[in-house]
Amino acid sequence: MKKPKIVQSYWSKAYKNSPNSGWAFKETHYMSWALSCLQLRKFYDEVELVTDSEGADLLINKLHLPYTSCKPVLDKLVDENPAVWALGKIAAYEAQKVPFIHVDGDIYIWKPFPKRIEEADIAAQNVEKNYPFCINLLKEMHEKKFSFPLSPSSGDMCESNMGIVGGHDLDFFKAYCSLIYSFLDSNWDKLESLSGGVSSVNTIMEQYLMYEYAKNRGKKVEYLICSLPDTEMYKLTLFSLLPRDVSFIHNIGSNKKREITSDRLARLLYCAYPQYYTHISNLLKHNTI
């Protein structure tokens, strides 16, 4: 079976909406995208960038990242609220015509994804179960009469972490994207009322609805990480474990804001791809990016 196409998405407006695009330093944002793309190209022949015109100029024209194709379809999001950053990813899933695996720009791989992921109808990173923040947010949304496009299951509150997501069941992803748009259309007027701000809606609309929709449709989701307990998920952020103990790093959440994370990422890019490290450093020095 042919390997699936790898997809990355970059919505410029969303990244510009947070200081240093969520990292401790401006330069780490660019170096993360470089390391992520370069490691994906090491193992996959097709790595597509779904972005807007500004993102294409940055990642391809300026950083010279070796994407094999580029779809600047995210220009259509010019009038959308950048706090709802998951919209860029949803639009990328919707644009796919062949089996794919979408990989976030803060993920770095040291070997190909297992065949069970490459060949899955639906694949995602891992299940997140009963996270207090998400439980409280979902409770708040119900109290504020948010409209949900499906009846939630009872029991544990679960989400599909979508650091990676994709598969061969393109009909499922088309329907899932329609579900997200329906959810947003029904609740735009309530987003500002969320105590965590508009951006807090992203994990619910993307990850929670993904898990619930797949379960509602009786679809199996193949998870990349299915044996690592929640208490040890932090290991996925540790560059020091590469490549012997882990082959997959995902710099999630607050870990991006740690200076030591930026330092280790920069050192890793310098050692693995010194020409890109130097190129990015020179662009920053001359205020080109």
Short mmCIF file of N, CA and C in Angstrom, two decimals, residues 10 26-31 54 57-64 276-289:
data_model
loop_
_atom_site.label_atom_id
_atom_site.label_comp_id
_atom_site.label_asym_id
_atom_site.label_seq_id
_atom_site.Cartn_x
_atom_site.Cartn_y
_atom_site.Cartn_z
N TYR A 10 -0.54 25.85 8.08
CA TYR A 10 -0.01 27.06 8.71
C TYR A 10 -0.94 28.22 8.39
N LYS A 26 11.00 34.13 19.52
CA LYS A 26 10.55 34.23 18.14
C LYS A 26 11.25 33.21 17.24
N GLU A 27 12.57 33.08 17.41
CA GLU A 27 13.34 32.22 16.51
C GLU A 27 12.95 30.74 16.64
N THR A 28 12.48 30.35 17.82
CA THR A 28 12.14 28.94 18.02
C THR A 28 10.96 28.53 17.16
N HIS A 29 10.05 29.45 16.93
CA HIS A 29 8.90 29.17 16.07
C HIS A 29 9.37 28.74 14.67
N TYR A 30 10.31 29.48 14.10
CA TYR A 30 10.81 29.16 12.77
C TYR A 30 11.64 27.87 12.78
N MET A 31 12.45 27.71 13.82
CA MET A 31 13.29 26.53 13.90
C MET A 31 12.46 25.27 14.11
N GLU A 54 0.69 34.41 2.90
CA GLU A 54 1.76 34.85 3.79
C GLU A 54 2.56 33.66 4.33
N ASP A 57 4.88 32.34 1.64
CA ASP A 57 6.04 33.21 1.48
C ASP A 57 7.07 32.96 2.58
N LEU A 58 6.58 32.77 3.82
CA LEU A 58 7.48 32.54 4.95
C LEU A 58 8.18 31.18 4.86
N LEU A 59 7.39 30.11 4.79
CA LEU A 59 7.95 28.77 4.94
C LEU A 59 8.67 28.28 3.67
N ILE A 60 8.19 28.71 2.53
CA ILE A 60 8.79 28.22 1.28
C ILE A 60 9.77 29.24 0.68
N ASN A 61 9.30 30.47 0.49
CA ASN A 61 10.16 31.46 -0.17
C ASN A 61 11.30 31.94 0.71
N LYS A 62 11.04 32.08 2.02
CA LYS A 62 12.07 32.62 2.91
C LYS A 62 12.85 31.52 3.64
N LEU A 63 12.15 30.58 4.28
CA LEU A 63 12.85 29.53 5.02
C LEU A 63 13.35 28.42 4.11
N HIS A 64 12.82 28.34 2.89
CA HIS A 64 13.25 27.34 1.91
C HIS A 64 13.00 25.91 2.39
N TYR A 276 20.30 24.98 7.62
CA TYR A 276 19.02 25.63 7.92
C TYR A 276 19.13 26.48 9.17
N TYR A 277 19.85 26.00 10.16
CA TYR A 277 20.07 26.80 11.37
C TYR A 277 20.74 28.12 11.01
N THR A 278 21.77 28.07 10.20
CA THR A 278 22.50 29.28 9.81
C THR A 278 21.62 30.20 8.97
N HIS A 279 20.84 29.60 8.05
CA HIS A 279 19.96 30.39 7.19
C HIS A 279 18.92 31.15 8.01
N ILE A 280 18.28 30.46 8.95
CA ILE A 280 17.27 31.11 9.79
C ILE A 280 17.90 32.20 10.66
N SER A 281 19.07 31.91 11.21
CA SER A 281 19.77 32.89 12.03
C SER A 281 20.09 34.15 11.24
N ASN A 282 20.50 33.98 9.99
CA ASN A 282 20.82 35.13 9.14
C ASN A 282 19.57 35.94 8.78
N LEU A 283 18.46 35.25 8.52
CA LEU A 283 17.20 35.94 8.23
C LEU A 283 16.78 36.79 9.42
N LEU A 284 16.92 36.24 10.62
CA LEU A 284 16.57 36.98 11.84
C LEU A 284 17.50 38.16 12.05
N LYS A 285 18.78 37.96 11.79
CA LYS A 285 19.79 39.00 11.98
C LYS A 285 19.50 40.21 11.10
N HIS A 286 19.00 39.94 9.89
CA HIS A 286 18.73 41.01 8.94
C HIS A 286 17.25 41.42 8.94
N ASN A 287 16.51 40.96 9.95
CA ASN A 287 15.09 41.32 10.11
C ASN A 287 14.26 40.99 8.87
N THR A 288 14.63 39.90 8.21
CA THR A 288 13.88 39.46 7.02
C THR A 288 12.64 38.68 7.41
N ILE A 289 12.69 38.09 8.60
CA ILE A 289 11.51 37.37 9.13
C ILE A 289 11.24 37.87 10.53
#
